């Protein structure tokens, strides 16, 4: 859990500005201009607008995700060992096990962090409206209250099914490949024996 949280913390430093630019280009279309134009108009601080909910979202997501993933893999392995006739050292997890563990971890982690994602997105899309006009951007708590006023809990969970439907399989597939590559590179090469 701690390792995932630390990873989430450092990841935000790199991704928050990119998220901000992406969201502005999606909201404003051609009026947003190039990445260079957006960066020069917003400045350094403007690129990090919405960083607080981004930190909370990614630290909580990564901590939950990797903690649940790790524990799920252990549970699957215990179950395989219990039901196996093979020796303990011969029982291994495969890609399907990693996919299941990744999906099991991804659904609750994405669901729980959706309100923070909605707050972050609202904060990052503000500052400029679709016509390129400057508009006031509130704090994280102000933004949360505005979303609550728009639809109570539903306002904070806008897009939850799309988020869970994208994030859970995305992370699961990523970890299937990670585990496969780790196993491939950790396996010692077969030694040729000369006679």
Coordinates of N, CA and C in Angstrom, one line a residue:
X1 N 0.8 -1.2 0.0 CA 0.0 0.0 0.0 C 0.9 1.3 0.0
X2 N 1.9 1.3 0.9 CA 2.8 2.4 1.0 C 3.6 2.6 -0.3
X3 N 4.0 1.5 -0.9 CA 4.8 1.6 -2.1 C 4.0 2.2 -3.3
X4 N 2.7 1.8 -3.4 CA 1.8 2.3 -4.4 C 1.5 3.8 -4.1
X5 N 1.3 4.2 -2.9 CA 1.1 5.6 -2.5 C 2.2 6.5 -2.9
X6 N 3.5 6.0 -2.6 CA 4.7 6.8 -2.9 C 4.8 6.9 -4.4
X7 N 4.5 5.8 -5.2 CA 4.5 5.9 -6.6 C 3.5 6.9 -7.2
X8 N 2.3 6.9 -6.6 CA 1.3 7.8 -7.0 C 1.7 9.2 -6.8
X9 N 2.4 9.5 -5.6 CA 2.8 10.9 -5.3 C 3.8 11.4 -6.4
X10 N 4.8 10.6 -6.7 CA 5.8 11.1 -7.7 C 5.2 11.1 -9.1
X11 N 4.3 10.3 -9.4 CA 3.7 10.3 -10.7 C 3.0 11.5 -11.0
X12 N 2.3 12.1 -10.0 CA 1.5 13.3 -10.2 C 2.4 14.5 -10.6
X13 N 3.6 14.5 -10.1 CA 4.5 15.6 -10.5 C 4.7 15.7 -12.0
X14 N 4.8 14.6 -12.6 CA 5.0 14.5 -14.1 C 3.7 14.7 -14.8
X15 N 2.6 14.1 -14.3 CA 1.4 14.0 -15.2 C 0.4 15.1 -15.0
X16 N 0.5 15.8 -13.9 CA -0.5 16.9 -13.7 C -0.5 17.9 -14.8
X17 N 0.7 18.5 -15.2 CA 0.7 19.4 -16.3 C 0.1 18.9 -17.6
X18 N 0.5 17.6 -17.9 CA 0.0 17.0 -19.1 C -1.5 16.8 -19.1
X19 N -2.1 16.4 -17.9 CA -3.5 16.3 -17.8 C -4.2 17.7 -18.0
X20 N -3.6 18.7 -17.4 CA -4.2 20.1 -17.5 C -4.3 20.5 -19.0
X21 N -3.2 20.3 -19.7 CA -3.1 20.7 -21.1 C -4.1 19.8 -21.9
X22 N -4.2 18.5 -21.7 CA -5.1 17.6 -22.4 C -6.5 18.0 -22.2
X23 N -6.9 18.3 -20.9 CA -8.3 18.7 -20.6 C -8.6 20.0 -21.3
X24 N -7.7 21.0 -21.2 CA -8.0 22.3 -21.9 C -8.2 22.1 -23.4
X25 N -7.4 21.3 -24.0 CA -7.6 21.0 -25.4 C -8.9 20.3 -25.7
X26 N -9.3 19.4 -24.9 CA -10.5 18.7 -25.1 C -11.7 19.6 -24.9
X27 N -11.7 20.5 -23.9 CA -12.8 21.4 -23.6 C -12.9 22.5 -24.6
X28 N -11.7 23.1 -25.0 CA -11.7 24.3 -25.8 C -11.6 24.0 -27.3
X29 N -11.1 22.8 -27.6 CA -10.9 22.4 -29.0 C -9.8 23.3 -29.6
X30 N -10.0 23.8 -30.8 CA -9.0 24.5 -31.6 C -8.6 25.9 -30.9
X31 N -9.6 26.4 -30.1 CA -9.3 27.7 -29.4 C -8.2 27.5 -28.3
X32 N -8.0 26.3 -27.9 CA -6.9 26.1 -26.8 C -5.6 26.4 -27.4
X33 N -5.4 26.1 -28.7 CA -4.1 26.3 -29.3 C -3.1 25.2 -29.0
X34 N -1.9 25.4 -29.3 CA -0.8 24.4 -29.2 C -0.5 24.2 -27.7
X35 N 0.3 23.1 -27.5 CA 0.8 22.9 -26.1 C 1.6 24.1 -25.7
X36 N 2.5 24.6 -26.6 CA 3.4 25.7 -26.3 C 2.6 27.0 -25.9
X37 N 1.5 27.2 -26.6 CA 0.7 28.4 -26.4 C 0.0 28.3 -25.0
X38 N -0.5 27.1 -24.7 CA -1.2 26.9 -23.4 C -0.2 27.0 -22.3
X39 N 1.0 26.5 -22.4 CA 2.0 26.6 -21.4 C 2.4 28.0 -21.2
X40 N 2.6 28.8 -22.3 CA 3.1 30.2 -22.1 C 1.9 31.0 -21.5
X41 N 0.7 30.7 -21.8 CA -0.4 31.5 -21.2 C -0.7 31.1 -19.7
X42 N -0.5 29.9 -19.4 CA -0.8 29.4 -18.0 C 0.3 29.7 -17.1
X43 N 1.5 29.5 -17.6 CA 2.7 29.5 -16.7 C 2.8 28.3 -15.8
X44 N 3.8 28.2 -15.1 CA 4.1 27.0 -14.3 C 3.0 26.7 -13.3
X45 N 2.6 27.7 -12.5 CA 1.5 27.5 -11.5 C 0.2 27.1 -12.2
X46 N -0.1 27.6 -13.3 CA -1.3 27.3 -14.0 C -1.4 25.8 -14.5
X47 N -0.2 25.3 -14.8 CA -0.2 23.9 -15.2 C -0.5 22.9 -14.1
X48 N -0.3 23.4 -12.9 CA -0.5 22.6 -11.7 C -1.9 22.9 -11.0
X49 N -2.7 23.6 -11.7 CA -4.1 23.8 -11.2 C -4.8 22.5 -11.1
X50 N -5.3 22.2 -9.9 CA -6.0 20.9 -9.6 C -5.0 19.9 -9.1
X51 N -3.8 20.3 -8.7 CA -2.9 19.3 -8.3 C -3.3 18.6 -7.0
X52 N -3.9 19.3 -6.1 CA -4.3 18.7 -4.8 C -5.2 17.6 -4.9
X53 N -6.4 17.7 -5.7 CA -7.2 16.5 -5.8 C -6.5 15.4 -6.7
X54 N -5.6 15.9 -7.5 CA -4.8 14.9 -8.3 C -3.9 14.1 -7.4
X55 N -3.2 14.7 -6.5 CA -2.4 14.0 -5.5 C -3.3 13.0 -4.7
X56 N -4.4 13.5 -4.1 CA -5.2 12.7 -3.3 C -5.7 11.5 -4.1
X57 N -6.2 11.7 -5.4 CA -6.7 10.7 -6.2 C -5.6 9.6 -6.5
X58 N -4.5 10.1 -6.9 CA -3.4 9.1 -7.4 C -2.8 8.4 -6.2
X59 N -2.6 9.1 -5.1 CA -2.0 8.4 -3.9 C -2.9 7.3 -3.4
X60 N -4.2 7.7 -3.2 CA -5.2 6.8 -2.7 C -5.4 5.6 -3.7
X61 N -5.5 6.0 -5.0 CA -5.7 4.9 -6.0 C -4.6 3.9 -6.0
X62 N -3.3 4.4 -6.1 CA -2.2 3.6 -6.2 C -2.0 2.7 -4.9
X63 N -2.3 3.3 -3.8 CA -2.2 2.6 -2.5 C -3.2 1.4 -2.5
X64 N -4.5 1.8 -2.8 CA -5.5 0.8 -2.8 C -5.2 -0.3 -3.9
X65 N -4.9 0.2 -5.1 CA -4.8 -0.7 -6.2 C -3.7 -1.8 -6.0
X66 N -2.5 -1.3 -5.6 CA -1.4 -2.2 -5.5 C -1.5 -3.1 -4.2
X67 N -2.1 -2.5 -3.2 CA -2.4 -3.3 -2.0 C -3.4 -4.4 -2.3
X68 N -4.5 -4.1 -2.9 CA -5.5 -5.1 -3.3 C -4.9 -6.1 -4.3
X69 N -4.2 -5.6 -5.3 CA -3.6 -6.5 -6.3 C -2.6 -7.5 -5.6
X70 N -1.8 -7.1 -4.7 CA -0.8 -7.9 -4.1 C -1.5 -9.0 -3.2
X71 N -2.5 -8.6 -2.4 CA -3.2 -9.5 -1.6 C -4.1 -10.5 -2.4
X72 N -4.6 -10.0 -3.5 CA -5.4 -10.9 -4.4 C -4.5 -12.0 -5.0
X73 N -3.4 -11.6 -5.5 CA -2.4 -12.5 -6.1 C -2.0 -13.6 -5.0
X74 N -1.8 -13.1 -3.8 CA -1.4 -14.1 -2.7 C -2.6 -15.1 -2.5
X75 N -3.8 -14.5 -2.5 CA -5.0 -15.4 -2.2 C -5.2 -16.4 -3.4
X76 N -5.0 -16.0 -4.6 CA -5.1 -16.9 -5.7 C -4.0 -18.0 -5.6
X77 N -2.8 -17.6 -5.3 CA -1.7 -18.6 -5.2 C -2.0 -19.6 -4.0
X78 N -2.5 -19.1 -2.9 CA -2.9 -20.0 -1.8 C -4.0 -21.0 -2.3
X79 N -4.9 -20.5 -3.0 CA -6.0 -21.3 -3.5 C -5.5 -22.4 -4.5
X80 N -4.6 -22.0 -5.3 CA -3.9 -22.9 -6.3 C -3.1 -24.0 -5.5
X81 N -2.4 -23.6 -4.5 CA -1.6 -24.5 -3.7 C -2.5 -25.5 -3.0
X82 N -3.6 -25.0 -2.5 CA -4.5 -25.9 -1.7 C -5.1 -26.9 -2.7
X83 N -5.4 -26.5 -3.9 CA -6.1 -27.4 -4.9 C -5.1 -28.2 -5.8
X84 N -3.9 -28.0 -5.6 CA -2.9 -28.6 -6.5 C -2.3 -29.9 -6.0
X85 N -2.0 -30.8 -7.0 CA -1.4 -32.0 -6.7 C 0.1 -31.9 -6.9
X86 N 0.5 -30.8 -7.5 CA 1.9 -30.6 -7.7 C 2.7 -30.1 -6.5
X87 N 4.0 -30.2 -6.6 CA 4.8 -29.7 -5.5 C 4.7 -28.2 -5.3
X88 N 4.9 -27.7 -4.1 CA 4.6 -26.3 -3.8 C 5.4 -25.4 -4.8
X89 N 6.7 -25.7 -5.0 CA 7.5 -24.8 -5.9 C 7.1 -24.8 -7.3
X90 N 6.3 -25.8 -7.8 CA 5.9 -25.9 -9.2 C 4.6 -25.1 -9.5
X91 N 3.9 -24.6 -8.4 CA 2.7 -23.9 -8.6 C 3.0 -22.4 -8.8
X92 N 2.6 -21.9 -9.9 CA 2.8 -20.5 -10.3 C 1.6 -19.8 -10.7
X93 N 1.6 -18.5 -10.7 CA 0.5 -17.7 -11.2 C 0.7 -17.5 -12.7
X94 N -0.4 -17.5 -13.4 CA -0.3 -17.2 -14.9 C -0.9 -15.9 -15.2
X95 N -0.9 -15.6 -16.5 CA -1.5 -14.3 -17.0 C -3.0 -14.2 -16.6
X96 N -3.7 -15.2 -16.7 CA -5.2 -15.1 -16.3 C -5.3 -14.7 -14.8
X97 N -4.5 -15.3 -14.0 CA -4.5 -15.0 -12.6 C -4.2 -13.5 -12.4
X98 N -3.2 -13.0 -13.1 CA -2.8 -11.6 -13.0 C -3.9 -10.7 -13.5
X99 N -4.5 -11.1 -14.5 CA -5.7 -10.3 -15.1 C -6.8 -10.2 -14.1
X100 N -7.1 -11.4 -13.5 CA -8.2 -11.4 -12.4 C -7.8 -10.5 -11.3
X101 N -6.6 -10.6 -10.8 CA -6.1 -9.8 -9.6 C -6.1 -8.3 -10.0
X102 N -5.7 -8.0 -11.2 CA -5.7 -6.6 -11.7 C -7.1 -6.0 -11.7
X103 N -8.1 -6.8 -12.3 CA -9.5 -6.4 -12.3 C -10.1 -6.2 -11.0
X104 N -9.8 -7.2 -10.1 CA -10.4 -7.1 -8.7 C -9.8 -5.9 -8.0
X105 N -8.6 -5.6 -8.2 CA -8.0 -4.4 -7.6 C -8.5 -3.1 -8.2
X106 N -8.6 -3.1 -9.6 CA -9.0 -1.9 -10.3 C -10.4 -1.4 -10.0
X107 N -11.3 -2.2 -9.9 CA -12.7 -1.8 -9.7 C -12.9 -0.9 -8.5
X108 N -12.5 -1.4 -7.3 CA -12.8 -0.6 -6.1 C -11.9 0.6 -6.1
X109 N -10.6 0.5 -6.5 CA -9.7 1.6 -6.5 C -10.2 2.8 -7.4
X110 N -10.7 2.4 -8.6 CA -11.2 3.4 -9.5 C -12.5 4.0 -9.0
X111 N -13.4 3.2 -8.4 CA -14.7 3.6 -7.9 C -14.5 4.6 -6.7
X112 N -13.7 4.2 -5.8 CA -13.5 5.0 -4.6 C -12.9 6.4 -4.9
X113 N -12.0 6.5 -5.9 CA -11.3 7.7 -6.2 C -12.0 8.6 -7.3
X114 N -13.2 8.1 -7.7 CA -13.9 8.9 -8.8 C -14.3 10.3 -8.3
X115 N -14.8 10.5 -7.1 CA -15.1 11.9 -6.7 C -13.8 12.8 -6.8
X116 N -12.7 12.3 -6.5 CA -11.4 13.1 -6.6 C -11.1 13.4 -8.0
X117 N -11.4 12.4 -8.9 CA -11.1 12.6 -10.3 C -12.1 13.6 -10.9
X118 N -13.3 13.6 -10.5 CA -14.3 14.6 -11.0 C -13.9 16.0 -10.5
X119 N -13.5 16.1 -9.2 CA -13.1 17.4 -8.7 C -11.9 17.9 -9.5
X120 N -10.9 17.1 -9.7 CA -9.7 17.4 -10.4 C -10.0 17.9 -11.8
X121 N -10.8 17.1 -12.5 CA -11.2 17.5 -13.9 C -11.9 18.8 -13.9
X122 N -12.8 19.0 -13.0 CA -13.5 20.3 -13.0 C -12.6 21.4 -12.8
X123 N -11.6 21.3 -11.8 CA -10.7 22.3 -11.5 C -9.7 22.6 -12.7
X124 N -9.3 21.5 -13.4 CA -8.4 21.7 -14.5 C -9.1 22.2 -15.7
X125 N -10.4 22.0 -15.9 CA -11.0 22.5 -17.1 C -11.5 23.9 -16.9
X126 N -11.4 24.4 -15.6 CA -11.8 25.8 -15.4 C -10.6 26.7 -15.5
X127 N -10.9 28.0 -15.4 CA -9.8 28.9 -15.7 C -10.0 29.5 -17.1
X128 N -10.5 28.7 -18.0 CA -10.8 29.0 -19.3 C -12.1 28.3 -19.7
X129 N -13.0 29.0 -20.3 CA -14.2 28.3 -20.7 C -14.1 28.0 -22.2
X130 N -15.2 27.5 -22.8 CA -15.1 27.1 -24.2 C -14.8 28.3 -25.2
X131 N -15.1 29.5 -24.7 CA -14.8 30.7 -25.5 C -13.4 31.3 -25.2
X132 N -12.7 30.6 -24.4 CA -11.3 31.2 -24.0 C -11.4 32.2 -23.0
X133 N -12.5 32.4 -22.3 CA -12.6 33.5 -21.3 C -12.1 33.0 -20.0
X134 N -11.5 33.9 -19.2 CA -11.0 33.5 -17.9 C -12.2 33.4 -16.9
X135 N -12.3 32.4 -16.2 CA -13.3 32.3 -15.2 C -12.7 31.8 -13.8
X136 N -13.3 32.2 -12.8 CA -12.7 31.9 -11.4 C -12.7 30.4 -11.2
X137 N -11.6 30.0 -10.5 CA -11.5 28.6 -10.1 C -11.4 28.5 -8.6
X138 N -12.3 27.7 -8.0 CA -12.3 27.6 -6.6 C -11.3 26.6 -6.1
X139 N -11.3 26.5 -4.8 CA -10.5 25.5 -4.1 C -11.1 24.1 -4.3
X140 N -10.4 23.1 -3.8 CA -10.9 21.8 -3.9 C -12.2 21.6 -3.2
X141 N -12.3 22.2 -2.0 CA -13.5 22.1 -1.2 C -14.7 22.9 -1.9
X142 N -14.4 24.0 -2.4 CA -15.4 24.8 -3.1 C -15.9 24.0 -4.3
X143 N -15.0 23.4 -5.1 CA -15.4 22.6 -6.2 C -16.2 21.4 -5.8
X144 N -15.9 20.8 -4.7 CA -16.6 19.6 -4.2 C -18.1 20.1 -3.9
X145 N -18.2 21.3 -3.2 CA -19.5 21.8 -2.8 C -20.3 22.1 -4.1
X146 N -19.7 22.7 -5.1 CA -20.4 23.0 -6.4 C -20.9 21.7 -7.0
X147 N -20.1 20.7 -7.0 CA -20.5 19.4 -7.6 C -21.6 18.8 -6.8
X148 N -21.6 18.9 -5.5 CA -22.6 18.4 -4.6 C -23.9 19.1 -4.9
X149 N -23.8 20.4 -5.1 CA -25.0 21.2 -5.3 C -25.7 20.9 -6.7
X150 N -24.8 20.4 -7.6 CA -25.3 20.0 -8.9 C -26.1 18.7 -8.9
X151 N -25.7 17.8 -8.0 CA -26.4 16.5 -8.0 C -26.1 15.6 -6.8
X152 N -25.7 16.2 -5.7 CA -25.4 15.5 -4.5 C -24.3 14.4 -4.9
X153 N -24.5 13.2 -4.4 CA -23.6 12.1 -4.6 C -23.4 11.8 -6.1
X154 N -24.4 11.9 -6.9 CA -24.3 11.7 -8.3 C -23.4 12.7 -9.0
X155 N -23.4 13.9 -8.4 CA -22.5 15.0 -9.0 C -21.1 14.6 -8.8
X156 N -20.7 14.0 -7.6 CA -19.4 13.6 -7.4 C -18.9 12.3 -8.1
X157 N -19.9 11.6 -8.5 CA -19.6 10.3 -9.2 C -19.9 10.3 -10.7
X158 N -19.9 11.6 -11.3 CA -20.1 11.7 -12.7 C -19.1 10.9 -13.5
X159 N -19.5 10.0 -14.4 CA -18.6 9.3 -15.2 C -18.0 8.1 -14.5
X160 N -18.6 7.6 -13.4 CA -18.0 6.5 -12.6 C -17.9 5.2 -13.4
X161 N -18.9 4.9 -14.2 CA -18.9 3.7 -15.0 C -17.8 3.7 -16.1
X162 N -17.7 4.9 -16.7 CA -16.7 5.0 -17.7 C -15.3 4.9 -17.1
X163 N -15.1 5.6 -16.0 CA -13.8 5.5 -15.3 C -13.4 4.1 -14.9
X164 N -14.4 3.4 -14.2 CA -14.1 2.1 -13.8 C -13.9 1.2 -15.0
X165 N -14.7 1.4 -16.0 CA -14.6 0.6 -17.2 C -13.3 0.8 -18.0
X166 N -12.7 1.9 -17.8 CA -11.4 2.2 -18.5 C -10.2 1.8 -17.6
X167 N -10.3 2.3 -16.4 CA -9.1 2.2 -15.5 C -8.9 0.7 -15.1
X168 N -9.9 0.0 -14.7 CA -9.7 -1.4 -14.2 C -9.0 -2.3 -15.3
X169 N -9.6 -2.4 -16.5 CA -8.9 -3.2 -17.5 C -7.6 -2.7 -17.9
X170 N -7.4 -1.4 -18.0 CA -6.2 -0.8 -18.4 C -5.0 -1.2 -17.4
X171 N -5.3 -1.0 -16.1 CA -4.3 -1.4 -15.1 C -4.1 -2.9 -15.1
X172 N -5.1 -3.7 -15.3 CA -5.0 -5.1 -15.2 C -4.1 -5.6 -16.4
X173 N -4.4 -5.1 -17.6 CA -3.6 -5.5 -18.8 C -2.1 -5.1 -18.6
X174 N -2.0 -3.9 -18.0 CA -0.6 -3.4 -17.8 C 0.2 -4.3 -16.9
X175 N -0.5 -4.8 -15.8 CA 0.2 -5.7 -14.9 C 0.3 -7.1 -15.4
X176 N -0.6 -7.6 -16.3 CA -0.4 -8.9 -16.9 C 0.9 -8.8 -17.7
X177 N 1.1 -7.8 -18.5 CA 2.4 -7.6 -19.3 C 3.6 -7.4 -18.3
X178 N 3.4 -6.7 -17.3 CA 4.5 -6.5 -16.3 C 4.9 -7.8 -15.7
X179 N 4.0 -8.6 -15.3 CA 4.3 -9.9 -14.6 C 5.0 -10.8 -15.6
X180 N 4.5 -10.8 -16.9 CA 5.0 -11.7 -17.9 C 6.4 -11.3 -18.3
X181 N 6.7 -10.0 -18.4 CA 8.0 -9.5 -18.7 C 9.0 -9.7 -17.6
X182 N 8.5 -9.5 -16.3 CA 9.3 -9.8 -15.2 C 9.7 -11.2 -15.1
X183 N 8.8 -12.1 -15.3 CA 9.1 -13.6 -15.3 C 10.1 -13.9 -16.5
X184 N 9.9 -13.3 -17.6 CA 10.7 -13.6 -18.8 C 12.2 -13.2 -18.5
X185 N 12.3 -12.0 -17.9 CA 13.7 -11.5 -17.7 C 14.3 -12.1 -16.4
X186 N 13.5 -12.6 -15.5 CA 14.0 -13.2 -14.3 C 14.4 -14.6 -14.5
X187 N 13.9 -15.3 -15.5 CA 14.2 -16.7 -15.7 C 15.7 -16.7 -16.2
X188 N 16.4 -17.6 -15.6 CA 17.8 -17.7 -16.1 C 17.8 -18.4 -17.4
X189 N 18.7 -18.0 -18.3 CA 18.7 -18.7 -19.6 C 19.2 -20.1 -19.5
X190 N 18.7 -21.0 -20.3 CA 19.1 -22.4 -20.3 C 20.6 -22.4 -20.7
X191 N 21.4 -23.2 -20.0 CA 22.8 -23.3 -20.3 C 23.0 -24.5 -21.2
X192 N 23.8 -24.2 -22.2 CA 24.1 -25.3 -23.2 C 25.2 -26.1 -22.6
X193 N 25.1 -27.4 -22.6 CA 26.1 -28.3 -22.0 C 26.8 -29.0 -23.2
X194 N 28.1 -28.8 -23.2 CA 28.8 -29.4 -24.3 C 29.3 -30.8 -23.9
X195 N 29.3 -31.7 -24.8 CA 29.7 -33.1 -24.5 C 31.1 -33.4 -24.9

